Amino acid sequence: MQDALADAGYPSRILVACSGGPDSMALAAVAAYFARRGHVDGHPVSVAGVVVDHQLQPGSAEVAAKAAAALRELGLSSVEVRTVEVASTGFGPEAAARDARHAALNAAADDLGSESILLGHTLDDQAEQVLLGLARGSGTRSLAGMRPARGRLLRPFLGLRRAETLEICAVEELEPWHDPSNADPSFARSRTRVEVMPVLEEKLGPGVAESLARTAAILQQDADFLEDLANETYLSLVQKTSDGAWLPEDAVRDLPPALRFRVIAKAAADVGGQQPGYGRLQAAEALLRRKGSAGPVELPGHVSVYRLSLSDLEQERVSADASAGASAGAGTPDGVPREATRCGKLVFRHHKSSQQ
């Protein structure tokens, strides 16, 4: 905790996100230690708490109220319960709950003037995240797992095992709530936690969770480097228009594949789309190998991408000039036909869905 707050620049007011479970209760207990001291390495600090009630289970309000009472007893000030409505987003119930939770946490942090939000994810959570990413065939960004710090979100416990948070709760005489959904086989993460990870530990030996978490830490550095390089490349190539954006196809085609796919994904996001899956990115990238104008390829978030051949446009312009009574030289002063440029565009446009 001390290292996480130091790396974050010693925020003077922090907010602990607590579900009432052992991980977040242990997090609150450690944060409360610094709250009672009033400083971290001599830097003043105060600690608030927020419990998000997702209303997804019977009795969730009572669970949230009990957790809030425990946070107040630990000495946290400005403890709140925030009730949210989890709307269907098309990306699954876990993603929808996460989006609603993060929105509530950010709103609470704004209202309380908190500079950082502490989350109780552990090394076990990180290992499960990486394993799920592998099973889904995800890329570097997903396999890099959760970040110790991302914006004002801090995860000080990514180096602790789940068993250690249970031990902290026992030492602090806390009675955490054990979420029944964590053992619900209908959720992929629960199956990974209850069924897959124990088998891996049994068959491959202890240390699997640590190895998966270490993989995430290594890939985070690679992902950050590629992300920065892709962002610089994209900004150097993109041309904005009133209805979208385009990229010069020759320049995109010459990029290494790792950058090419990322630049295409950035263009889709820049015009209002969502992160495309690998299959959709492959389809968009394949337009670069087509002759003439091609597409569109539909990407998530109502984005269309297509190849617009400037050679075709040039030929159309020449034909139009000729039919309008232009000179025999197709519009060129010396009577020599103009050679059409071979460089086309990869065009990205956002369009509203039929339901909007």
PDB file of C-alpha atoms in Angstrom, residues 46-337:
ATOM      1  CA  SER A  46      -7.272  10.830   4.553  1.00  0.00           C
ATOM      2  CA  VAL A  47      -9.273   7.799   3.507  1.00  0.00           C
ATOM      3  CA  ALA A  48     -12.927   7.590   2.469  1.00  0.00           C
ATOM      4  CA  GLY A  49     -14.881   4.501   1.499  1.00  0.00           C
ATOM      5  CA  VAL A  50     -17.618   3.584  -0.957  1.00  0.00           C
ATOM      6  CA  VAL A  51     -19.659   0.405  -1.296  1.00  0.00           C
ATOM      7  CA  VAL A  52     -21.387  -0.195  -4.632  1.00  0.00           C
ATOM      8  CA  ASP A  53     -24.668  -2.103  -4.472  1.00  0.00           C
ATOM      9  CA  HIS A  54     -25.265  -3.684  -7.881  1.00  0.00           C
ATOM     10  CA  GLN A  55     -28.727  -4.982  -6.847  1.00  0.00           C
ATOM     11  CA  LEU A  56     -28.019  -8.264  -8.620  1.00  0.00           C
ATOM     12  CA  GLN A  57     -28.638 -10.558  -5.657  1.00  0.00           C
ATOM     13  CA  PRO A  58     -31.332 -10.792  -2.986  1.00  0.00           C
ATOM     14  CA  GLY A  59     -30.269  -8.975   0.161  1.00  0.00           C
ATOM     15  CA  SER A  60     -27.616  -6.893  -1.613  1.00  0.00           C
ATOM     16  CA  ALA A  61     -28.717  -3.746   0.244  1.00  0.00           C
ATOM     17  CA  GLU A  62     -28.104  -5.436   3.607  1.00  0.00           C
ATOM     18  CA  VAL A  63     -24.694  -6.669   2.480  1.00  0.00           C
ATOM     19  CA  ALA A  64     -23.746  -3.148   1.355  1.00  0.00           C
ATOM     20  CA  ALA A  65     -24.973  -1.595   4.604  1.00  0.00           C
ATOM     21  CA  LYS A  66     -22.991  -4.084   6.678  1.00  0.00           C
ATOM     22  CA  ALA A  67     -19.845  -3.415   4.652  1.00  0.00           C
ATOM     23  CA  ALA A  68     -20.274   0.342   5.062  1.00  0.00           C
ATOM     24  CA  ALA A  69     -20.668  -0.077   8.819  1.00  0.00           C
ATOM     25  CA  ALA A  70     -17.445  -2.114   8.924  1.00  0.00           C
ATOM     26  CA  LEU A  71     -15.590   0.640   7.043  1.00  0.00           C
ATOM     27  CA  ARG A  72     -16.794   3.256   9.523  1.00  0.00           C
ATOM     28  CA  GLU A  73     -15.701   1.041  12.400  1.00  0.00           C
ATOM     29  CA  LEU A  74     -12.241   0.805  10.838  1.00  0.00           C
ATOM     30  CA  GLY A  75     -12.051   4.594  10.980  1.00  0.00           C
ATOM     31  CA  LEU A  76     -12.715   5.569   7.372  1.00  0.00           C
ATOM     32  CA  SER A  77     -14.538   8.861   6.977  1.00  0.00           C
ATOM     33  CA  SER A  78     -17.232   9.810   4.431  1.00  0.00           C
ATOM     34  CA  VAL A  79     -18.320   6.230   3.857  1.00  0.00           C
ATOM     35  CA  GLU A  80     -21.081   5.930   1.268  1.00  0.00           C
ATOM     36  CA  VAL A  81     -23.243   3.274  -0.336  1.00  0.00           C
ATOM     37  CA  ARG A  82     -23.930   3.873  -4.021  1.00  0.00           C
ATOM     38  CA  THR A  83     -26.739   1.900  -5.645  1.00  0.00           C
ATOM     39  CA  VAL A  84     -26.477   1.287  -9.387  1.00  0.00           C
ATOM     40  CA  GLU A  85     -28.635  -0.140 -12.137  1.00  0.00           C
ATOM     41  CA  VAL A  86     -26.739  -2.698 -14.225  1.00  0.00           C
ATOM     42  CA  ALA A  87     -27.934  -2.304 -17.788  1.00  0.00           C
ATOM     43  CA  SER A  88     -27.444  -4.898 -20.511  1.00  0.00           C
ATOM     44  CA  THR A  89     -24.597  -3.806 -22.798  1.00  0.00           C
ATOM     45  CA  GLY A  90     -24.247  -6.841 -25.046  1.00  0.00           C
ATOM     46  CA  PHE A  91     -20.840  -7.682 -23.564  1.00  0.00           C
ATOM     47  CA  GLY A  92     -22.076  -9.942 -20.762  1.00  0.00           C
ATOM     48  CA  PRO A  93     -23.259  -9.375 -17.186  1.00  0.00           C
ATOM     49  CA  GLU A  94     -19.763  -9.155 -15.700  1.00  0.00           C
ATOM     50  CA  ALA A  95     -18.734  -6.379 -18.089  1.00  0.00           C
ATOM     51  CA  ALA A  96     -22.012  -4.531 -17.516  1.00  0.00           C
ATOM     52  CA  ALA A  97     -21.581  -4.713 -13.738  1.00  0.00           C
ATOM     53  CA  ARG A  98     -17.992  -3.503 -14.038  1.00  0.00           C
ATOM     54  CA  ASP A  99     -19.014  -0.529 -16.161  1.00  0.00           C
ATOM     55  CA  ALA A 100     -21.740   0.451 -13.704  1.00  0.00           C
ATOM     56  CA  ARG A 101     -19.376   0.011 -10.753  1.00  0.00           C
ATOM     57  CA  HIS A 102     -16.599   2.111 -12.274  1.00  0.00           C
ATOM     58  CA  ALA A 103     -19.052   4.872 -13.149  1.00  0.00           C
ATOM     59  CA  ALA A 104     -20.255   4.924  -9.531  1.00  0.00           C
ATOM     60  CA  LEU A 105     -16.703   4.899  -8.166  1.00  0.00           C
ATOM     61  CA  ASN A 106     -15.608   7.770 -10.376  1.00  0.00           C
ATOM     62  CA  ALA A 107     -18.688   9.782  -9.440  1.00  0.00           C
ATOM     63  CA  ALA A 108     -18.040   9.168  -5.732  1.00  0.00           C
ATOM     64  CA  ALA A 109     -14.386  10.161  -6.125  1.00  0.00           C
ATOM     65  CA  ASP A 110     -15.432  13.374  -7.853  1.00  0.00           C
ATOM     66  CA  ASP A 111     -17.966  14.198  -5.142  1.00  0.00           C
ATOM     67  CA  LEU A 112     -15.512  13.483  -2.312  1.00  0.00           C
ATOM     68  CA  GLY A 113     -12.511  15.099  -3.951  1.00  0.00           C
ATOM     69  CA  SER A 114     -10.535  11.847  -3.941  1.00  0.00           C
ATOM     70  CA  GLU A 115      -7.459  11.746  -6.143  1.00  0.00           C
ATOM     71  CA  SER A 116      -7.097   7.955  -6.173  1.00  0.00           C
ATOM     72  CA  ILE A 117      -9.457   4.976  -5.979  1.00  0.00           C
ATOM     73  CA  LEU A 118      -8.127   1.784  -4.388  1.00  0.00           C
ATOM     74  CA  LEU A 119      -9.297  -1.580  -5.777  1.00  0.00           C
ATOM     75  CA  GLY A 120      -8.717  -4.903  -4.035  1.00  0.00           C
ATOM     76  CA  HIS A 121      -7.682  -7.139  -6.938  1.00  0.00           C
ATOM     77  CA  THR A 122      -5.086  -9.753  -5.974  1.00  0.00           C
ATOM     78  CA  LEU A 123      -2.470 -11.851  -7.710  1.00  0.00           C
ATOM     79  CA  ASP A 124      -5.063 -14.613  -8.057  1.00  0.00           C
ATOM     80  CA  ASP A 125      -7.392 -12.229  -9.905  1.00  0.00           C
ATOM     81  CA  GLN A 126      -4.532 -11.300 -12.210  1.00  0.00           C
ATOM     82  CA  ALA A 127      -3.707 -14.937 -12.931  1.00  0.00           C
ATOM     83  CA  GLU A 128      -7.351 -15.675 -13.734  1.00  0.00           C
ATOM     84  CA  GLN A 129      -7.476 -12.649 -16.034  1.00  0.00           C
ATOM     85  CA  VAL A 130      -4.455 -13.846 -18.024  1.00  0.00           C
ATOM     86  CA  LEU A 131      -5.779 -17.390 -18.242  1.00  0.00           C
ATOM     87  CA  LEU A 132      -9.153 -16.180 -19.525  1.00  0.00           C
ATOM     88  CA  GLY A 133      -7.363 -14.033 -22.097  1.00  0.00           C
ATOM     89  CA  LEU A 134      -5.395 -17.041 -23.304  1.00  0.00           C
ATOM     90  CA  ALA A 135      -8.563 -19.109 -23.589  1.00  0.00           C
ATOM     91  CA  ARG A 136     -10.233 -16.386 -25.658  1.00  0.00           C
ATOM     92  CA  GLY A 137      -7.270 -15.965 -27.980  1.00  0.00           C
ATOM     93  CA  SER A 138      -6.708 -12.369 -26.897  1.00  0.00           C
ATOM     94  CA  GLY A 139      -3.818 -10.126 -27.837  1.00  0.00           C
ATOM     95  CA  THR A 140      -1.002  -8.528 -25.881  1.00  0.00           C
ATOM     96  CA  ARG A 141      -3.149  -5.832 -24.314  1.00  0.00           C
ATOM     97  CA  SER A 142      -5.555  -8.337 -22.793  1.00  0.00           C
ATOM     98  CA  LEU A 143      -2.837 -10.762 -21.689  1.00  0.00           C
ATOM     99  CA  ALA A 144      -1.088  -7.881 -19.930  1.00  0.00           C
ATOM    100  CA  GLY A 145      -3.884  -8.116 -17.391  1.00  0.00           C
ATOM    101  CA  MET A 146      -4.810  -5.452 -14.880  1.00  0.00           C
ATOM    102  CA  ARG A 147      -2.480  -2.536 -14.219  1.00  0.00           C
ATOM    103  CA  PRO A 148      -1.212  -1.652 -10.742  1.00  0.00           C
ATOM    104  CA  ALA A 149      -2.157   1.910 -11.672  1.00  0.00           C
ATOM    105  CA  ARG A 150      -4.415   3.148 -14.442  1.00  0.00           C
ATOM    106  CA  GLY A 151      -5.514   6.759 -14.221  1.00  0.00           C
ATOM    107  CA  ARG A 152      -6.674   7.243 -10.658  1.00  0.00           C
ATOM    108  CA  LEU A 153      -7.377   3.528 -10.163  1.00  0.00           C
ATOM    109  CA  LEU A 154      -4.765   1.857  -7.943  1.00  0.00           C
ATOM    110  CA  ARG A 155      -4.450  -1.869  -7.228  1.00  0.00           C
ATOM    111  CA  PRO A 156      -1.992  -2.194  -4.331  1.00  0.00           C
ATOM    112  CA  PHE A 157      -2.704  -5.902  -3.740  1.00  0.00           C
ATOM    113  CA  LEU A 158      -1.765  -7.316  -7.156  1.00  0.00           C
ATOM    114  CA  GLY A 159       1.275  -8.892  -5.495  1.00  0.00           C
ATOM    115  CA  LEU A 160      -0.740 -10.585  -2.707  1.00  0.00           C
ATOM    116  CA  ARG A 161      -2.432 -13.978  -2.851  1.00  0.00           C
ATOM    117  CA  ARG A 162      -6.113 -14.270  -1.993  1.00  0.00           C
ATOM    118  CA  ALA A 163      -5.196 -16.383   1.046  1.00  0.00           C
ATOM    119  CA  GLU A 164      -3.213 -13.450   2.410  1.00  0.00           C
ATOM    120  CA  THR A 165      -6.228 -11.151   2.313  1.00  0.00           C
ATOM    121  CA  LEU A 166      -8.176 -13.759   4.285  1.00  0.00           C
ATOM    122  CA  GLU A 167      -5.358 -13.765   6.816  1.00  0.00           C
ATOM    123  CA  ILE A 168      -5.487  -9.964   7.096  1.00  0.00           C
ATOM    124  CA  CYS A 169      -9.226 -10.151   7.754  1.00  0.00           C
ATOM    125  CA  ALA A 170      -8.671 -12.779  10.442  1.00  0.00           C
ATOM    126  CA  VAL A 171      -5.981 -10.703  12.162  1.00  0.00           C
ATOM    127  CA  GLU A 172      -8.182  -7.597  12.026  1.00  0.00           C
ATOM    128  CA  GLU A 173     -11.165  -9.638  13.287  1.00  0.00           C
ATOM    129  CA  LEU A 174     -13.229  -8.721  10.256  1.00  0.00           C
ATOM    130  CA  GLU A 175     -16.085 -10.878   8.984  1.00  0.00           C
ATOM    131  CA  PRO A 176     -16.050 -10.509   5.194  1.00  0.00           C
ATOM    132  CA  TRP A 177     -18.945 -11.434   2.955  1.00  0.00           C
ATOM    133  CA  HIS A 178     -18.323 -14.291   0.553  1.00  0.00           C
ATOM    134  CA  ASP A 179     -20.044 -13.579  -2.763  1.00  0.00           C
ATOM    135  CA  PRO A 180     -21.894 -16.729  -3.900  1.00  0.00           C
ATOM    136  CA  SER A 181     -21.389 -15.726  -7.539  1.00  0.00           C
ATOM    137  CA  ASN A 182     -17.666 -16.429  -7.108  1.00  0.00           C
ATOM    138  CA  ALA A 183     -18.562 -20.133  -7.109  1.00  0.00           C
ATOM    139  CA  ASP A 184     -21.306 -19.918  -9.728  1.00  0.00           C
ATOM    140  CA  PRO A 185     -20.273 -22.125 -12.680  1.00  0.00           C
ATOM    141  CA  SER A 186     -22.354 -20.019 -15.073  1.00  0.00           C
ATOM    142  CA  PHE A 187     -19.578 -17.407 -15.003  1.00  0.00           C
ATOM    143  CA  ALA A 188     -16.338 -18.163 -16.858  1.00  0.00           C
ATOM    144  CA  ARG A 189     -14.248 -16.423 -14.191  1.00  0.00           C
ATOM    145  CA  SER A 190     -15.869 -18.498 -11.442  1.00  0.00           C
ATOM    146  CA  ARG A 191     -15.178 -21.731 -13.325  1.00  0.00           C
ATOM    147  CA  THR A 192     -11.589 -20.627 -13.797  1.00  0.00           C
ATOM    148  CA  ARG A 193     -11.237 -19.884 -10.088  1.00  0.00           C
ATOM    149  CA  VAL A 194     -12.973 -22.953  -8.680  1.00  0.00           C
ATOM    150  CA  GLU A 195     -12.260 -25.627 -11.291  1.00  0.00           C
ATOM    151  CA  VAL A 196      -9.368 -24.692 -13.595  1.00  0.00           C
ATOM    152  CA  MET A 197      -6.749 -23.052 -11.374  1.00  0.00           C
ATOM    153  CA  PRO A 198      -6.757 -25.833  -8.740  1.00  0.00           C
ATOM    154  CA  VAL A 199      -6.235 -28.438 -11.470  1.00  0.00           C
ATOM    155  CA  LEU A 200      -3.340 -26.462 -12.949  1.00  0.00           C
ATOM    156  CA  GLU A 201      -1.727 -26.144  -9.535  1.00  0.00           C
ATOM    157  CA  GLU A 202      -2.186 -29.889  -8.971  1.00  0.00           C
ATOM    158  CA  LYS A 203      -0.915 -31.044 -12.366  1.00  0.00           C
ATOM    159  CA  LEU A 204       1.786 -28.463 -13.036  1.00  0.00           C
ATOM    160  CA  GLY A 205       2.901 -27.843  -9.494  1.00  0.00           C
ATOM    161  CA  PRO A 206       2.645 -24.783  -7.244  1.00  0.00           C
ATOM    162  CA  GLY A 207       3.488 -21.374  -8.602  1.00  0.00           C
ATOM    163  CA  VAL A 208       1.175 -21.344 -11.627  1.00  0.00           C
ATOM    164  CA  ALA A 209      -0.660 -18.246 -10.412  1.00  0.00           C
ATOM    165  CA  GLU A 210       2.612 -16.405  -9.805  1.00  0.00           C
ATOM    166  CA  SER A 211       3.874 -17.388 -13.265  1.00  0.00           C
ATOM    167  CA  LEU A 212       0.705 -16.117 -14.949  1.00  0.00           C
ATOM    168  CA  ALA A 213       0.913 -12.852 -13.018  1.00  0.00           C
ATOM    169  CA  ARG A 214       4.572 -12.523 -13.988  1.00  0.00           C
ATOM    170  CA  THR A 215       3.586 -13.024 -17.628  1.00  0.00           C
ATOM    171  CA  ALA A 216       1.171 -10.121 -17.289  1.00  0.00           C
ATOM    172  CA  ALA A 217       3.862  -7.888 -15.806  1.00  0.00           C
ATOM    173  CA  ILE A 218       6.240  -8.673 -18.678  1.00  0.00           C
ATOM    174  CA  LEU A 219       3.593  -8.157 -21.343  1.00  0.00           C
ATOM    175  CA  GLN A 220       2.552  -4.836 -19.804  1.00  0.00           C
ATOM    176  CA  GLN A 221       5.921  -3.387 -20.772  1.00  0.00           C
ATOM    177  CA  ASP A 222       5.651  -4.755 -24.325  1.00  0.00           C
ATOM    178  CA  ALA A 223       2.063  -3.575 -24.675  1.00  0.00           C
ATOM    179  CA  ASP A 224       2.934  -0.084 -23.438  1.00  0.00           C
ATOM    180  CA  PHE A 225       5.784   0.226 -25.930  1.00  0.00           C
ATOM    181  CA  LEU A 226       3.651  -0.937 -28.854  1.00  0.00           C
ATOM    182  CA  GLU A 227       0.769   1.279 -27.759  1.00  0.00           C
ATOM    183  CA  ASP A 228       2.948   4.387 -27.660  1.00  0.00           C
ATOM    184  CA  LEU A 229       4.520   3.557 -31.018  1.00  0.00           C
ATOM    185  CA  ALA A 230       1.135   2.837 -32.605  1.00  0.00           C
ATOM    186  CA  ASN A 231      -0.298   6.081 -31.275  1.00  0.00           C
ATOM    187  CA  GLU A 232       2.594   8.116 -32.685  1.00  0.00           C
ATOM    188  CA  THR A 233       2.291   6.325 -36.030  1.00  0.00           C
ATOM    189  CA  TYR A 234      -1.457   6.810 -36.205  1.00  0.00           C
ATOM    190  CA  LEU A 235      -1.257  10.517 -35.445  1.00  0.00           C
ATOM    191  CA  SER A 236       1.375  10.936 -38.151  1.00  0.00           C
ATOM    192  CA  LEU A 237      -0.835   9.244 -40.778  1.00  0.00           C
ATOM    193  CA  VAL A 238      -4.462  10.048 -40.024  1.00  0.00           C
ATOM    194  CA  GLN A 239      -6.388  12.615 -42.026  1.00  0.00           C
ATOM    195  CA  LYS A 240      -9.639  13.765 -40.436  1.00  0.00           C
ATOM    196  CA  THR A 241     -12.731  14.553 -42.492  1.00  0.00           C
ATOM    197  CA  SER A 242     -16.137  15.939 -41.640  1.00  0.00           C
ATOM    198  CA  ASP A 243     -17.640  12.445 -41.622  1.00  0.00           C
ATOM    199  CA  GLY A 244     -14.745  10.269 -40.441  1.00  0.00           C
ATOM    200  CA  ALA A 245     -11.069   9.730 -41.141  1.00  0.00           C
ATOM    201  CA  TRP A 246      -8.763   8.071 -43.641  1.00  0.00           C
ATOM    202  CA  LEU A 247      -5.274   6.579 -43.767  1.00  0.00           C
ATOM    203  CA  PRO A 248      -2.947   6.413 -46.798  1.00  0.00           C
ATOM    204  CA  GLU A 249      -2.985   2.774 -47.768  1.00  0.00           C
ATOM    205  CA  ASP A 250       0.632   2.561 -48.925  1.00  0.00           C
ATOM    206  CA  ALA A 251       1.912   3.849 -45.583  1.00  0.00           C
ATOM    207  CA  VAL A 252      -0.335   1.490 -43.621  1.00  0.00           C
ATOM    208  CA  ARG A 253       0.595  -1.464 -45.835  1.00  0.00           C
ATOM    209  CA  ASP A 254       4.305  -0.834 -45.210  1.00  0.00           C
ATOM    210  CA  LEU A 255       3.914  -0.968 -41.421  1.00  0.00           C
ATOM    211  CA  PRO A 256       4.968  -4.089 -39.495  1.00  0.00           C
ATOM    212  CA  PRO A 257       1.872  -6.227 -38.810  1.00  0.00           C
ATOM    213  CA  ALA A 258       1.923  -5.502 -35.067  1.00  0.00           C
ATOM    214  CA  LEU A 259       1.633  -1.782 -35.794  1.00  0.00           C
ATOM    215  CA  ARG A 260      -0.643  -2.131 -38.814  1.00  0.00           C
ATOM    216  CA  PHE A 261      -3.415  -3.829 -36.864  1.00  0.00           C
ATOM    217  CA  ARG A 262      -3.116  -1.387 -33.976  1.00  0.00           C
ATOM    218  CA  VAL A 263      -3.269   1.641 -36.277  1.00  0.00           C
ATOM    219  CA  ILE A 264      -6.419   0.289 -37.951  1.00  0.00           C
ATOM    220  CA  ALA A 265      -7.984  -0.328 -34.525  1.00  0.00           C
ATOM    221  CA  LYS A 266      -7.116   3.221 -33.466  1.00  0.00           C
ATOM    222  CA  ALA A 267      -8.761   4.663 -36.549  1.00  0.00           C
ATOM    223  CA  ALA A 268     -11.949   2.713 -35.818  1.00  0.00           C
ATOM    224  CA  ALA A 269     -11.988   3.942 -32.220  1.00  0.00           C
ATOM    225  CA  ASP A 270     -11.190   7.510 -33.270  1.00  0.00           C
ATOM    226  CA  VAL A 271     -14.351   7.802 -35.373  1.00  0.00           C
ATOM    227  CA  GLY A 272     -16.535   6.446 -32.566  1.00  0.00           C
ATOM    228  CA  GLY A 273     -16.263   2.670 -32.816  1.00  0.00           C
ATOM    229  CA  GLN A 274     -15.314  -0.020 -30.324  1.00  0.00           C
ATOM    230  CA  GLN A 275     -12.227  -2.193 -30.090  1.00  0.00           C
ATOM    231  CA  PRO A 276     -12.518  -4.690 -32.987  1.00  0.00           C
ATOM    232  CA  GLY A 277     -11.838  -8.367 -32.483  1.00  0.00           C
ATOM    233  CA  TYR A 278      -8.981  -9.999 -34.337  1.00  0.00           C
ATOM    234  CA  GLY A 279     -11.246 -11.462 -37.014  1.00  0.00           C
ATOM    235  CA  ARG A 280     -12.746  -8.076 -37.881  1.00  0.00           C
ATOM    236  CA  LEU A 281      -9.293  -6.475 -37.886  1.00  0.00           C
ATOM    237  CA  GLN A 282      -8.090  -9.145 -40.305  1.00  0.00           C
ATOM    238  CA  ALA A 283     -11.019  -8.407 -42.599  1.00  0.00           C
ATOM    239  CA  ALA A 284     -10.276  -4.662 -42.534  1.00  0.00           C
ATOM    240  CA  GLU A 285      -6.563  -5.222 -43.075  1.00  0.00           C
ATOM    241  CA  ALA A 286      -7.296  -7.499 -46.046  1.00  0.00           C
ATOM    242  CA  LEU A 287      -8.730  -4.487 -47.903  1.00  0.00           C
ATOM    243  CA  LEU A 288      -5.132  -3.333 -48.391  1.00  0.00           C
ATOM    244  CA  ARG A 289      -4.557  -6.324 -50.682  1.00  0.00           C
ATOM    245  CA  ARG A 290      -7.606  -5.673 -52.860  1.00  0.00           C
ATOM    246  CA  LYS A 291      -7.488  -3.977 -56.238  1.00  0.00           C
ATOM    247  CA  GLY A 292      -9.675  -0.997 -56.856  1.00  0.00           C
ATOM    248  CA  SER A 293     -12.220   0.251 -54.398  1.00  0.00           C
ATOM    249  CA  ALA A 294     -13.335  -2.434 -51.925  1.00  0.00           C
ATOM    250  CA  GLY A 295     -15.475  -2.910 -48.871  1.00  0.00           C
ATOM    251  CA  PRO A 296     -17.084  -1.909 -46.686  1.00  0.00           C
ATOM    252  CA  VAL A 297     -16.073  -4.065 -43.752  1.00  0.00           C
ATOM    253  CA  GLU A 298     -18.280  -3.525 -40.711  1.00  0.00           C
ATOM    254  CA  LEU A 299     -16.514  -3.040 -37.376  1.00  0.00           C
ATOM    255  CA  PRO A 300     -18.033  -2.959 -33.855  1.00  0.00           C
ATOM    256  CA  GLY A 301     -19.668   0.305 -32.843  1.00  0.00           C
ATOM    257  CA  HIS A 302     -21.272   1.045 -36.232  1.00  0.00           C
ATOM    258  CA  VAL A 303     -18.036   1.794 -38.075  1.00  0.00           C
ATOM    259  CA  SER A 304     -17.509   0.962 -41.755  1.00  0.00           C
ATOM    260  CA  VAL A 305     -14.060   0.761 -43.289  1.00  0.00           C
ATOM    261  CA  TYR A 306     -13.395   0.528 -46.997  1.00  0.00           C
ATOM    262  CA  ARG A 307     -10.621   0.989 -49.513  1.00  0.00           C
ATOM    263  CA  LEU A 308     -11.078   3.957 -51.818  1.00  0.00           C
ATOM    264  CA  SER A 309      -8.845   3.727 -54.890  1.00  0.00           C
ATOM    265  CA  LEU A 310      -7.530   7.094 -55.943  1.00  0.00           C
ATOM    266  CA  SER A 311      -6.699   5.551 -59.302  1.00  0.00           C
ATOM    267  CA  ASP A 312     -10.377   4.854 -59.835  1.00  0.00           C
ATOM    268  CA  LEU A 313     -11.279   8.382 -58.790  1.00  0.00           C
ATOM    269  CA  GLU A 314      -8.689   9.826 -61.139  1.00  0.00           C
ATOM    270  CA  GLN A 315     -10.028   7.777 -64.038  1.00  0.00           C
ATOM    271  CA  GLU A 316     -13.564   8.926 -63.246  1.00  0.00           C
ATOM    272  CA  ARG A 317     -12.418  12.551 -63.198  1.00  0.00           C
ATOM    273  CA  VAL A 318     -10.643  12.169 -66.525  1.00  0.00           C
ATOM    274  CA  SER A 319     -13.730  10.575 -68.065  1.00  0.00           C
ATOM    275  CA  ALA A 320     -15.906  13.347 -66.708  1.00  0.00           C
ATOM    276  CA  ASP A 321     -13.593  15.990 -68.172  1.00  0.00           C
ATOM    277  CA  ALA A 322     -13.624  14.259 -71.533  1.00  0.00           C
ATOM    278  CA  SER A 323     -17.400  14.022 -71.647  1.00  0.00           C
ATOM    279  CA  ALA A 324     -17.646  17.697 -70.703  1.00  0.00           C
ATOM    280  CA  GLY A 325     -15.686  18.655 -73.760  1.00  0.00           C
ATOM    281  CA  ALA A 326     -12.208  18.757 -72.284  1.00  0.00           C
ATOM    282  CA  SER A 327      -9.210  18.583 -74.577  1.00  0.00           C
ATOM    283  CA  ALA A 328      -8.049  15.351 -76.160  1.00  0.00           C
ATOM    284  CA  GLY A 329      -5.299  15.190 -73.555  1.00  0.00           C
ATOM    285  CA  ALA A 330      -7.838  14.371 -70.823  1.00  0.00           C
ATOM    286  CA  GLY A 331      -7.361  17.697 -69.150  1.00  0.00           C
ATOM    287  CA  THR A 332      -3.592  17.906 -69.397  1.00  0.00           C
ATOM    288  CA  PRO A 333      -2.085  20.926 -71.159  1.00  0.00           C
ATOM    289  CA  ASP A 334       0.441  18.899 -73.166  1.00  0.00           C
ATOM    290  CA  GLY A 335      -2.062  16.326 -74.420  1.00  0.00           C
ATOM    291  CA  VAL A 336      -0.389  13.477 -72.478  1.00  0.00           C
ATOM    292  CA  PRO A 337      -2.804  11.422 -70.379  1.00  0.00           C
TER     293      PRO A 337
END
